[in-house]
Amino acid sequence: GAVVSQHPSWVICKSGTSVKIECRSLDFQATTMFWYRQFPKQSLMLMATSNEGSKATYEQGVEKDKFLINHASLTLSTLTVTSAHPEDSSFYICSARGGTGAGIQYFGAGTRLSVL
Amino acid sequence: GENVEQHPSTLSVQEGDSAVIKCTYSDSASNYFPWYKQELGKRPQLIIDIRSNVGEKKDQRIAVTLNKTAKHFSLHITETQPEDSAVYFCAASASGNTPLVFGKGTRLSVIA
């Protein structure tokens, strides 16, 4: 199956700093990437949909100025958590749509963010 | 928008027994229904999916059924093994670039 790489896998930062997470489709072109957030023992909550070359579409309640998404190429999308606070601590997972199956989303390994 | 309900939230079965997880969806435009397995701290892995033009799909011990009229679909795991223990998520989406909407998940425990 298609491979999606996500980095870093774990990050610890101080409150007020910004953190960038990268999501790459390694063997296919992903015109659309998605960013999810997952709290412990909960489901994946969609944060935003990212289309290459255009502005991301954010879900209701997600602050676009806090969670900056860039999708500059068909294989790379980035999520920057700006001025992170402890309540932003969570598991962030990206996914990419493309490859051989229309509709199929392949997930990155996730990034565990801990804000002190 | 789409809303996906998933039941049960937890499920314990004896090794060798079958497990069934059920989901309902609200958007009649949805036509793609995948199931993901997620182990603790890891990425969701696609285990099986079904599209609205079929009613059932099977892959070894795993099967999925879809009833478009009733807007529900189910995951069936037969001859369960301890390594099947994980959280399972159902999801639904319409065609195009619409994202998957996930159910809340089912924590399956297979007891040896």
JSON list of C-alpha atoms in Angstrom, two decimals:
[
{"chain": "A", "resi": 1, "resn": "GLY", "atom": "CA", "xyz": [0.00, 0.00, 0.00]},
{"chain": "A", "resi": 2, "resn": "ALA", "atom": "CA", "xyz": [0.87, 3.66, -0.21]},
{"chain": "A", "resi": 3, "resn": "VAL", "atom": "CA", "xyz": [3.24, 5.07, 2.41]},
{"chain": "A", "resi": 4, "resn": "VAL", "atom": "CA", "xyz": [2.77, 8.27, 4.35]},
{"chain": "A", "resi": 5, "resn": "SER", "atom": "CA", "xyz": [5.63, 9.52, 6.45]},
{"chain": "A", "resi": 6, "resn": "GLN", "atom": "CA", "xyz": [5.07, 11.88, 9.37]},
{"chain": "A", "resi": 7, "resn": "HIS", "atom": "CA", "xyz": [7.73, 13.67, 11.42]},
{"chain": "A", "resi": 8, "resn": "PRO", "atom": "CA", "xyz": [8.49, 14.13, 14.19]},
{"chain": "A", "resi": 9, "resn": "SER", "atom": "CA", "xyz": [6.92, 11.19, 16.00]},
{"chain": "A", "resi": 10, "resn": "TRP", "atom": "CA", "xyz": [7.23, 12.85, 19.38]},
{"chain": "A", "resi": 11, "resn": "VAL", "atom": "CA", "xyz": [7.88, 16.43, 20.41]},
{"chain": "A", "resi": 12, "resn": "ILE", "atom": "CA", "xyz": [8.04, 18.14, 23.76]},
{"chain": "A", "resi": 13, "resn": "CYS", "atom": "CA", "xyz": [8.05, 21.92, 23.83]},
{"chain": "A", "resi": 14, "resn": "LYS", "atom": "CA", "xyz": [7.62, 24.82, 26.19]},
{"chain": "A", "resi": 15, "resn": "SER", "atom": "CA", "xyz": [4.41, 26.78, 26.31]},
{"chain": "A", "resi": 16, "resn": "GLY", "atom": "CA", "xyz": [4.43, 29.64, 23.81]},
{"chain": "A", "resi": 17, "resn": "THR", "atom": "CA", "xyz": [6.69, 28.01, 21.24]},
{"chain": "A", "resi": 18, "resn": "SER", "atom": "CA", "xyz": [5.68, 26.84, 17.78]},
{"chain": "A", "resi": 19, "resn": "VAL", "atom": "CA", "xyz": [5.94, 23.32, 16.49]},
{"chain": "A", "resi": 20, "resn": "LYS", "atom": "CA", "xyz": [5.96, 22.17, 12.86]},
{"chain": "A", "resi": 21, "resn": "ILE", "atom": "CA", "xyz": [4.82, 18.70, 11.82]},
{"chain": "A", "resi": 22, "resn": "GLU", "atom": "CA", "xyz": [5.53, 17.33, 8.36]},
{"chain": "A", "resi": 23, "resn": "CYS", "atom": "CA", "xyz": [3.47, 14.85, 6.40]},
{"chain": "A", "resi": 24, "resn": "ARG", "atom": "CA", "xyz": [4.85, 13.33, 3.22]},
{"chain": "A", "resi": 25, "resn": "SER", "atom": "CA", "xyz": [3.41, 10.89, 0.71]},
{"chain": "A", "resi": 26, "resn": "LEU", "atom": "CA", "xyz": [6.42, 8.82, -0.28]},
{"chain": "A", "resi": 27, "resn": "ASP", "atom": "CA", "xyz": [5.30, 6.85, -3.30]},
{"chain": "A", "resi": 28, "resn": "PHE", "atom": "CA", "xyz": [2.27, 8.66, -4.64]},
{"chain": "A", "resi": 29, "resn": "GLN", "atom": "CA", "xyz": [1.02, 12.16, -5.27]},
{"chain": "A", "resi": 30, "resn": "ALA", "atom": "CA", "xyz": [-1.51, 13.37, -2.77]},
{"chain": "A", "resi": 31, "resn": "THR", "atom": "CA", "xyz": [-3.66, 16.20, -4.02]},
{"chain": "A", "resi": 32, "resn": "THR", "atom": "CA", "xyz": [-5.52, 16.15, -0.73]},
{"chain": "A", "resi": 33, "resn": "MET", "atom": "CA", "xyz": [-4.19, 15.66, 2.76]},
{"chain": "A", "resi": 34, "resn": "PHE", "atom": "CA", "xyz": [-6.08, 15.68, 6.02]},
{"chain": "A", "resi": 35, "resn": "TRP", "atom": "CA", "xyz": [-5.06, 16.56, 9.54]},
{"chain": "A", "resi": 36, "resn": "TYR", "atom": "CA", "xyz": [-6.66, 14.85, 12.51]},
{"chain": "A", "resi": 37, "resn": "ARG", "atom": "CA", "xyz": [-6.33, 15.23, 16.23]},
{"chain": "A", "resi": 38, "resn": "GLN", "atom": "CA", "xyz": [-6.83, 12.35, 18.63]},
{"chain": "A", "resi": 39, "resn": "PHE", "atom": "CA", "xyz": [-7.13, 12.63, 22.40]},
{"chain": "A", "resi": 40, "resn": "PRO", "atom": "CA", "xyz": [-6.48, 9.54, 24.54]},
{"chain": "A", "resi": 41, "resn": "LYS", "atom": "CA", "xyz": [-9.11, 6.85, 24.10]},
{"chain": "A", "resi": 42, "resn": "GLN", "atom": "CA", "xyz": [-11.05, 8.99, 21.66]},
{"chain": "A", "resi": 43, "resn": "SER", "atom": "CA", "xyz": [-11.72, 8.98, 17.97]},
{"chain": "A", "resi": 44, "resn": "LEU", "atom": "CA", "xyz": [-9.96, 10.89, 15.22]},
{"chain": "A", "resi": 45, "resn": "MET", "atom": "CA", "xyz": [-11.35, 14.38, 14.89]},
{"chain": "A", "resi": 46, "resn": "LEU", "atom": "CA", "xyz": [-10.81, 16.11, 11.57]},
{"chain": "A", "resi": 47, "resn": "MET", "atom": "CA", "xyz": [-9.10, 19.46, 11.93]},
{"chain": "A", "resi": 48, "resn": "ALA", "atom": "CA", "xyz": [-8.65, 20.52, 8.33]},
{"chain": "A", "resi": 49, "resn": "THR", "atom": "CA", "xyz": [-8.52, 19.44, 4.72]},
{"chain": "A", "resi": 50, "resn": "SER", "atom": "CA", "xyz": [-5.47, 20.53, 2.77]},
{"chain": "A", "resi": 51, "resn": "ASN", "atom": "CA", "xyz": [-5.42, 20.76, -1.00]},
{"chain": "A", "resi": 52, "resn": "GLU", "atom": "CA", "xyz": [-2.20, 21.31, -2.88]},
{"chain": "A", "resi": 53, "resn": "GLY", "atom": "CA", "xyz": [-1.74, 24.89, -3.90]},
{"chain": "A", "resi": 54, "resn": "SER", "atom": "CA", "xyz": [-4.76, 26.29, -2.13]},
{"chain": "A", "resi": 55, "resn": "LYS", "atom": "CA", "xyz": [-5.80, 27.34, 1.34]},
{"chain": "A", "resi": 56, "resn": "ALA", "atom": "CA", "xyz": [-6.80, 24.67, 3.81]},
{"chain": "A", "resi": 57, "resn": "THR", "atom": "CA", "xyz": [-10.40, 24.16, 4.79]},
{"chain": "A", "resi": 58, "resn": "TYR", "atom": "CA", "xyz": [-10.78, 24.12, 8.55]},
{"chain": "A", "resi": 59, "resn": "GLU", "atom": "CA", "xyz": [-13.47, 22.35, 10.52]},
{"chain": "A", "resi": 60, "resn": "GLN", "atom": "CA", "xyz": [-15.72, 24.35, 12.77]},
{"chain": "A", "resi": 61, "resn": "GLY", "atom": "CA", "xyz": [-14.04, 25.24, 16.03]},
{"chain": "A", "resi": 62, "resn": "VAL", "atom": "CA", "xyz": [-10.47, 24.84, 14.74]},
{"chain": "A", "resi": 63, "resn": "GLU", "atom": "CA", "xyz": [-8.51, 28.09, 14.84]},
{"chain": "A", "resi": 64, "resn": "LYS", "atom": "CA", "xyz": [-6.83, 28.59, 11.49]},
{"chain": "A", "resi": 65, "resn": "ASP", "atom": "CA", "xyz": [-4.42, 31.17, 12.90]},
{"chain": "A", "resi": 66, "resn": "LYS", "atom": "CA", "xyz": [-3.28, 28.72, 15.54]},
{"chain": "A", "resi": 67, "resn": "PHE", "atom": "CA", "xyz": [-3.00, 25.66, 13.35]},
{"chain": "A", "resi": 68, "resn": "LEU", "atom": "CA", "xyz": [-1.28, 26.80, 10.17]},
{"chain": "A", "resi": 69, "resn": "ILE", "atom": "CA", "xyz": [-1.42, 24.36, 7.30]},
{"chain": "A", "resi": 70, "resn": "ASN", "atom": "CA", "xyz": [0.69, 24.53, 4.18]},
{"chain": "A", "resi": 71, "resn": "HIS", "atom": "CA", "xyz": [0.42, 22.16, 1.24]},
{"chain": "A", "resi": 72, "resn": "ALA", "atom": "CA", "xyz": [2.99, 23.50, -1.17]},
{"chain": "A", "resi": 73, "resn": "SER", "atom": "CA", "xyz": [3.58, 20.32, -3.17]},
{"chain": "A", "resi": 74, "resn": "LEU", "atom": "CA", "xyz": [1.81, 17.13, -4.10]},
{"chain": "A", "resi": 75, "resn": "THR", "atom": "CA", "xyz": [3.85, 15.17, -1.58]},
{"chain": "A", "resi": 76, "resn": "LEU", "atom": "CA", "xyz": [4.19, 17.47, 1.41]},
{"chain": "A", "resi": 77, "resn": "SER", "atom": "CA", "xyz": [1.83, 19.12, 3.85]},
{"chain": "A", "resi": 78, "resn": "THR", "atom": "CA", "xyz": [2.86, 20.78, 7.09]},
{"chain": "A", "resi": 79, "resn": "LEU", "atom": "CA", "xyz": [0.95, 21.65, 10.24]},
{"chain": "A", "resi": 80, "resn": "THR", "atom": "CA", "xyz": [2.38, 24.34, 12.49]},
{"chain": "A", "resi": 81, "resn": "VAL", "atom": "CA", "xyz": [0.97, 24.68, 15.98]},
{"chain": "A", "resi": 82, "resn": "THR", "atom": "CA", "xyz": [1.68, 28.30, 16.84]},
{"chain": "A", "resi": 83, "resn": "SER", "atom": "CA", "xyz": [2.16, 29.53, 20.41]},
{"chain": "A", "resi": 84, "resn": "ALA", "atom": "CA", "xyz": [1.42, 26.09, 21.76]},
{"chain": "A", "resi": 85, "resn": "HIS", "atom": "CA", "xyz": [-0.22, 25.70, 25.16]},
{"chain": "A", "resi": 86, "resn": "PRO", "atom": "CA", "xyz": [-0.69, 22.63, 27.37]},
{"chain": "A", "resi": 87, "resn": "GLU", "atom": "CA", "xyz": [-4.23, 22.16, 26.10]},
{"chain": "A", "resi": 88, "resn": "ASP", "atom": "CA", "xyz": [-2.78, 21.64, 22.60]},
{"chain": "A", "resi": 89, "resn": "SER", "atom": "CA", "xyz": [-1.07, 18.48, 23.83]},
{"chain": "A", "resi": 90, "resn": "SER", "atom": "CA", "xyz": [-2.49, 15.65, 21.75]},
{"chain": "A", "resi": 91, "resn": "PHE", "atom": "CA", "xyz": [-1.79, 13.06, 19.08]},
{"chain": "A", "resi": 92, "resn": "TYR", "atom": "CA", "xyz": [-1.82, 14.65, 15.63]},
{"chain": "A", "resi": 93, "resn": "ILE", "atom": "CA", "xyz": [-2.20, 12.38, 12.61]},
{"chain": "A", "resi": 94, "resn": "CYS", "atom": "CA", "xyz": [-2.11, 13.25, 8.95]},
{"chain": "A", "resi": 95, "resn": "SER", "atom": "CA", "xyz": [-3.52, 11.26, 6.12]},
{"chain": "A", "resi": 96, "resn": "ALA", "atom": "CA", "xyz": [-3.21, 11.48, 2.37]},
{"chain": "A", "resi": 97, "resn": "ARG", "atom": "CA", "xyz": [-5.61, 10.53, -0.34]},
{"chain": "A", "resi": 98, "resn": "GLY", "atom": "CA", "xyz": [-4.29, 9.20, -3.61]},
{"chain": "A", "resi": 99, "resn": "GLY", "atom": "CA", "xyz": [-2.52, 6.14, -4.83]},
{"chain": "A", "resi": 100, "resn": "THR", "atom": "CA", "xyz": [-4.44, 3.31, -6.39]},
{"chain": "A", "resi": 101, "resn": "GLY", "atom": "CA", "xyz": [-7.78, 3.54, -4.65]},
{"chain": "A", "resi": 102, "resn": "ALA", "atom": "CA", "xyz": [-10.07, 6.50, -4.91]},
{"chain": "A", "resi": 103, "resn": "GLY", "atom": "CA", "xyz": [-11.31, 7.53, -1.49]},
{"chain": "A", "resi": 104, "resn": "ILE", "atom": "CA", "xyz": [-8.73, 5.53, 0.43]},
{"chain": "A", "resi": 105, "resn": "GLN", "atom": "CA", "xyz": [-6.84, 7.53, 3.02]},
{"chain": "A", "resi": 106, "resn": "TYR", "atom": "CA", "xyz": [-3.42, 6.39, 4.17]},
{"chain": "A", "resi": 107, "resn": "PHE", "atom": "CA", "xyz": [-2.28, 7.56, 7.57]},
{"chain": "A", "resi": 108, "resn": "GLY", "atom": "CA", "xyz": [1.01, 8.80, 8.89]},
{"chain": "A", "resi": 109, "resn": "ALA", "atom": "CA", "xyz": [2.39, 7.35, 12.11]},
{"chain": "A", "resi": 110, "resn": "GLY", "atom": "CA", "xyz": [1.25, 10.36, 14.11]},
{"chain": "A", "resi": 111, "resn": "THR", "atom": "CA", "xyz": [2.98, 12.98, 16.22]},
{"chain": "A", "resi": 112, "resn": "ARG", "atom": "CA", "xyz": [2.60, 13.06, 19.95]},
{"chain": "A", "resi": 113, "resn": "LEU", "atom": "CA", "xyz": [2.83, 16.67, 21.10]},
{"chain": "A", "resi": 114, "resn": "SER", "atom": "CA", "xyz": [3.43, 17.46, 24.75]},
{"chain": "A", "resi": 115, "resn": "VAL", "atom": "CA", "xyz": [3.41, 21.12, 25.72]},
{"chain": "A", "resi": 116, "resn": "LEU", "atom": "CA", "xyz": [4.89, 21.88, 29.12]},
{"chain": "B", "resi": 1, "resn": "GLY", "atom": "CA", "xyz": [-22.70, 16.97, 7.43]},
{"chain": "B", "resi": 2, "resn": "GLU", "atom": "CA", "xyz": [-22.03, 13.28, 7.90]},
{"chain": "B", "resi": 3, "resn": "ASN", "atom": "CA", "xyz": [-22.44, 11.69, 11.32]},
{"chain": "B", "resi": 4, "resn": "VAL", "atom": "CA", "xyz": [-21.21, 8.17, 12.04]},
{"chain": "B", "resi": 5, "resn": "GLU", "atom": "CA", "xyz": [-22.36, 6.24, 15.09]},
{"chain": "B", "resi": 6, "resn": "GLN", "atom": "CA", "xyz": [-20.49, 3.13, 16.20]},
{"chain": "B", "resi": 7, "resn": "HIS", "atom": "CA", "xyz": [-21.45, 0.39, 18.67]},
{"chain": "B", "resi": 8, "resn": "PRO", "atom": "CA", "xyz": [-20.40, -1.09, 20.96]},
{"chain": "B", "resi": 9, "resn": "SER", "atom": "CA", "xyz": [-17.71, 1.09, 22.47]},
{"chain": "B", "resi": 10, "resn": "THR", "atom": "CA", "xyz": [-16.06, -1.93, 24.09]},
{"chain": "B", "resi": 11, "resn": "LEU", "atom": "CA", "xyz": [-16.28, -5.60, 23.20]},
{"chain": "B", "resi": 12, "resn": "SER", "atom": "CA", "xyz": [-14.72, -8.62, 24.88]},
{"chain": "B", "resi": 13, "resn": "VAL", "atom": "CA", "xyz": [-14.78, -12.04, 23.26]},
{"chain": "B", "resi": 14, "resn": "GLN", "atom": "CA", "xyz": [-13.18, -15.38, 23.90]},
{"chain": "B", "resi": 15, "resn": "GLU", "atom": "CA", "xyz": [-10.48, -16.46, 21.52]},
{"chain": "B", "resi": 16, "resn": "GLY", "atom": "CA", "xyz": [-12.04, -18.30, 18.61]},
{"chain": "B", "resi": 17, "resn": "ASP", "atom": "CA", "xyz": [-15.40, -16.57, 18.91]},
{"chain": "B", "resi": 18, "resn": "SER", "atom": "CA", "xyz": [-16.75, -14.01, 16.44]},
{"chain": "B", "resi": 19, "resn": "ALA", "atom": "CA", "xyz": [-16.90, -10.27, 16.95]},
{"chain": "B", "resi": 20, "resn": "VAL", "atom": "CA", "xyz": [-19.35, -7.89, 15.32]},
{"chain": "B", "resi": 21, "resn": "ILE", "atom": "CA", "xyz": [-19.13, -4.11, 15.29]},
{"chain": "B", "resi": 22, "resn": "LYS", "atom": "CA", "xyz": [-21.91, -1.99, 13.85]},
{"chain": "B", "resi": 23, "resn": "CYS", "atom": "CA", "xyz": [-22.01, 1.52, 12.44]},
{"chain": "B", "resi": 24, "resn": "THR", "atom": "CA", "xyz": [-24.71, 3.80, 11.10]},
{"chain": "B", "resi": 25, "resn": "TYR", "atom": "CA", "xyz": [-24.28, 6.90, 8.98]},
{"chain": "B", "resi": 26, "resn": "SER", "atom": "CA", "xyz": [-26.50, 9.83, 8.19]},
{"chain": "B", "resi": 27, "resn": "ASP", "atom": "CA", "xyz": [-25.49, 11.17, 4.77]},
{"chain": "B", "resi": 28, "resn": "SER", "atom": "CA", "xyz": [-27.10, 9.24, 1.93]},
{"chain": "B", "resi": 29, "resn": "ALA", "atom": "CA", "xyz": [-24.41, 10.62, -0.40]},
{"chain": "B", "resi": 30, "resn": "SER", "atom": "CA", "xyz": [-21.72, 8.59, 1.38]},
{"chain": "B", "resi": 31, "resn": "ASN", "atom": "CA", "xyz": [-20.47, 5.77, -0.78]},
{"chain": "B", "resi": 32, "resn": "TYR", "atom": "CA", "xyz": [-17.18, 4.64, 0.72]},
{"chain": "B", "resi": 33, "resn": "PHE", "atom": "CA", "xyz": [-16.97, 2.80, 4.05]},
{"chain": "B", "resi": 34, "resn": "PRO", "atom": "CA", "xyz": [-13.58, 1.71, 5.37]},
{"chain": "B", "resi": 35, "resn": "TRP", "atom": "CA", "xyz": [-12.65, 0.04, 8.62]},
{"chain": "B", "resi": 36, "resn": "TYR", "atom": "CA", "xyz": [-9.43, 0.84, 10.41]},
{"chain": "B", "resi": 37, "resn": "LYS", "atom": "CA", "xyz": [-7.58, -0.99, 13.17]},
{"chain": "B", "resi": 38, "resn": "GLN", "atom": "CA", "xyz": [-5.50, 1.08, 15.56]},
{"chain": "B", "resi": 39, "resn": "GLU", "atom": "CA", "xyz": [-3.13, -0.33, 18.11]},
{"chain": "B", "resi": 40, "resn": "LEU", "atom": "CA", "xyz": [-2.07, 1.79, 21.05]},
{"chain": "B", "resi": 41, "resn": "GLY", "atom": "CA", "xyz": [0.07, 4.74, 19.97]},
{"chain": "B", "resi": 42, "resn": "LYS", "atom": "CA", "xyz": [0.15, 3.68, 16.35]},
{"chain": "B", "resi": 43, "resn": "ARG", "atom": "CA", "xyz": [-1.40, 4.82, 13.11]},
{"chain": "B", "resi": 44, "resn": "PRO", "atom": "CA", "xyz": [-4.79, 3.55, 11.96]},
{"chain": "B", "resi": 45, "resn": "GLN", "atom": "CA", "xyz": [-4.39, 0.71, 9.49]},
{"chain": "B", "resi": 46, "resn": "LEU", "atom": "CA", "xyz": [-6.97, 0.04, 6.80]},
{"chain": "B", "resi": 47, "resn": "ILE", "atom": "CA", "xyz": [-8.18, -3.54, 7.19]},
{"chain": "B", "resi": 48, "resn": "ILE", "atom": "CA", "xyz": [-11.13, -3.67, 4.80]},
{"chain": "B", "resi": 49, "resn": "ASP", "atom": "CA", "xyz": [-13.39, -1.31, 2.93]},
{"chain": "B", "resi": 50, "resn": "ILE", "atom": "CA", "xyz": [-16.60, -1.46, 0.94]},
{"chain": "B", "resi": 51, "resn": "ARG", "atom": "CA", "xyz": [-18.23, 0.76, -1.61]},
{"chain": "B", "resi": 52, "resn": "SER", "atom": "CA", "xyz": [-21.90, 1.37, -2.06]},
{"chain": "B", "resi": 53, "resn": "ASN", "atom": "CA", "xyz": [-22.20, -0.75, -5.18]},
{"chain": "B", "resi": 54, "resn": "VAL", "atom": "CA", "xyz": [-21.67, -3.97, -3.21]},
{"chain": "B", "resi": 55, "resn": "GLY", "atom": "CA", "xyz": [-23.41, -5.42, -0.18]},
{"chain": "B", "resi": 56, "resn": "GLU", "atom": "CA", "xyz": [-20.71, -7.61, 1.27]},
{"chain": "B", "resi": 57, "resn": "LYS", "atom": "CA", "xyz": [-16.98, -8.08, 1.08]},
{"chain": "B", "resi": 58, "resn": "LYS", "atom": "CA", "xyz": [-14.80, -10.70, 2.70]},
{"chain": "B", "resi": 59, "resn": "ASP", "atom": "CA", "xyz": [-11.08, -11.04, 3.28]},
{"chain": "B", "resi": 60, "resn": "GLN", "atom": "CA", "xyz": [-10.11, -14.18, 5.15]},
{"chain": "B", "resi": 61, "resn": "ARG", "atom": "CA", "xyz": [-11.46, -13.82, 8.70]},
{"chain": "B", "resi": 62, "resn": "ILE", "atom": "CA", "xyz": [-12.78, -10.32, 8.15]},
{"chain": "B", "resi": 63, "resn": "ALA", "atom": "CA", "xyz": [-16.00, -9.36, 6.40]},
{"chain": "B", "resi": 64, "resn": "VAL", "atom": "CA", "xyz": [-17.98, -6.19, 6.01]},
{"chain": "B", "resi": 65, "resn": "THR", "atom": "CA", "xyz": [-21.65, -5.86, 5.12]},
{"chain": "B", "resi": 66, "resn": "LEU", "atom": "CA", "xyz": [-23.45, -2.77, 3.92]},
{"chain": "B", "resi": 67, "resn": "ASN", "atom": "CA", "xyz": [-27.15, -1.93, 3.91]},
{"chain": "B", "resi": 68, "resn": "LYS", "atom": "CA", "xyz": [-27.56, 1.35, 2.05]},
{"chain": "B", "resi": 69, "resn": "THR", "atom": "CA", "xyz": [-31.28, 1.50, 2.58]},
{"chain": "B", "resi": 70, "resn": "ALA", "atom": "CA", "xyz": [-30.89, 1.37, 6.33]},
{"chain": "B", "resi": 71, "resn": "LYS", "atom": "CA", "xyz": [-27.63, 3.32, 6.25]},
{"chain": "B", "resi": 72, "resn": "HIS", "atom": "CA", "xyz": [-25.67, 0.86, 8.31]},
{"chain": "B", "resi": 73, "resn": "PHE", "atom": "CA", "xyz": [-22.61, -1.29, 7.85]},
{"chain": "B", "resi": 74, "resn": "SER", "atom": "CA", "xyz": [-20.95, -3.88, 10.02]},
{"chain": "B", "resi": 75, "resn": "LEU", "atom": "CA", "xyz": [-17.57, -5.49, 10.57]},
{"chain": "B", "resi": 76, "resn": "HIS", "atom": "CA", "xyz": [-17.41, -9.20, 11.28]},
{"chain": "B", "resi": 77, "resn": "ILE", "atom": "CA", "xyz": [-14.30, -10.91, 12.58]},
{"chain": "B", "resi": 78, "resn": "THR", "atom": "CA", "xyz": [-14.43, -14.69, 12.84]},
{"chain": "B", "resi": 79, "resn": "GLU", "atom": "CA", "xyz": [-12.13, -17.02, 14.75]},
{"chain": "B", "resi": 80, "resn": "THR", "atom": "CA", "xyz": [-10.76, -14.13, 16.76]},
{"chain": "B", "resi": 81, "resn": "GLN", "atom": "CA", "xyz": [-7.18, -14.22, 17.98]},
{"chain": "B", "resi": 82, "resn": "PRO", "atom": "CA", "xyz": [-5.42, -12.25, 20.74]},
{"chain": "B", "resi": 83, "resn": "GLU", "atom": "CA", "xyz": [-3.63, -10.17, 18.10]},
{"chain": "B", "resi": 84, "resn": "ASP", "atom": "CA", "xyz": [-7.01, -8.90, 16.93]},
{"chain": "B", "resi": 85, "resn": "SER", "atom": "CA", "xyz": [-7.19, -6.90, 20.17]},
{"chain": "B", "resi": 86, "resn": "ALA", "atom": "CA", "xyz": [-7.15, -3.20, 19.23]},
{"chain": "B", "resi": 87, "resn": "VAL", "atom": "CA", "xyz": [-9.44, -0.26, 18.64]},
{"chain": "B", "resi": 88, "resn": "TYR", "atom": "CA", "xyz": [-11.49, -0.49, 15.47]},
{"chain": "B", "resi": 89, "resn": "PHE", "atom": "CA", "xyz": [-12.92, 2.55, 13.73]},
{"chain": "B", "resi": 90, "resn": "CYS", "atom": "CA", "xyz": [-15.53, 2.68, 11.03]},
{"chain": "B", "resi": 91, "resn": "ALA", "atom": "CA", "xyz": [-15.70, 5.64, 8.70]},
{"chain": "B", "resi": 92, "resn": "ALA", "atom": "CA", "xyz": [-17.73, 7.02, 5.84]},
{"chain": "B", "resi": 93, "resn": "SER", "atom": "CA", "xyz": [-17.24, 9.51, 3.07]},
{"chain": "B", "resi": 94, "resn": "ALA", "atom": "CA", "xyz": [-18.78, 10.62, -0.18]},
{"chain": "B", "resi": 95, "resn": "SER", "atom": "CA", "xyz": [-16.87, 10.72, -3.43]},
{"chain": "B", "resi": 96, "resn": "GLY", "atom": "CA", "xyz": [-14.42, 13.39, -4.42]},
{"chain": "B", "resi": 97, "resn": "ASN", "atom": "CA", "xyz": [-12.31, 15.14, -1.85]},
{"chain": "B", "resi": 98, "resn": "THR", "atom": "CA", "xyz": [-14.65, 14.81, 1.10]},
{"chain": "B", "resi": 99, "resn": "PRO", "atom": "CA", "xyz": [-12.78, 13.56, 4.16]},
{"chain": "B", "resi": 100, "resn": "LEU", "atom": "CA", "xyz": [-13.55, 10.44, 6.13]},
{"chain": "B", "resi": 101, "resn": "VAL", "atom": "CA", "xyz": [-15.80, 10.90, 9.12]},
{"chain": "B", "resi": 102, "resn": "PHE", "atom": "CA", "xyz": [-14.98, 8.41, 11.84]},
{"chain": "B", "resi": 103, "resn": "GLY", "atom": "CA", "xyz": [-17.06, 6.62, 14.40]},
{"chain": "B", "resi": 104, "resn": "LYS", "atom": "CA", "xyz": [-16.00, 6.83, 18.03]},
{"chain": "B", "resi": 105, "resn": "GLY", "atom": "CA", "xyz": [-14.26, 3.47, 17.94]},
{"chain": "B", "resi": 106, "resn": "THR", "atom": "CA", "xyz": [-14.68, 0.04, 19.49]},
{"chain": "B", "resi": 107, "resn": "ARG", "atom": "CA", "xyz": [-12.10, -1.37, 21.84]},
{"chain": "B", "resi": 108, "resn": "LEU", "atom": "CA", "xyz": [-11.95, -5.09, 21.12]},
{"chain": "B", "resi": 109, "resn": "SER", "atom": "CA", "xyz": [-10.36, -7.42, 23.63]},
{"chain": "B", "resi": 110, "resn": "VAL", "atom": "CA", "xyz": [-9.82, -11.04, 22.67]},
{"chain": "B", "resi": 111, "resn": "ILE", "atom": "CA", "xyz": [-9.31, -13.17, 25.76]},
{"chain": "B", "resi": 112, "resn": "ALA", "atom": "CA", "xyz": [-7.10, -16.19, 25.37]}
]
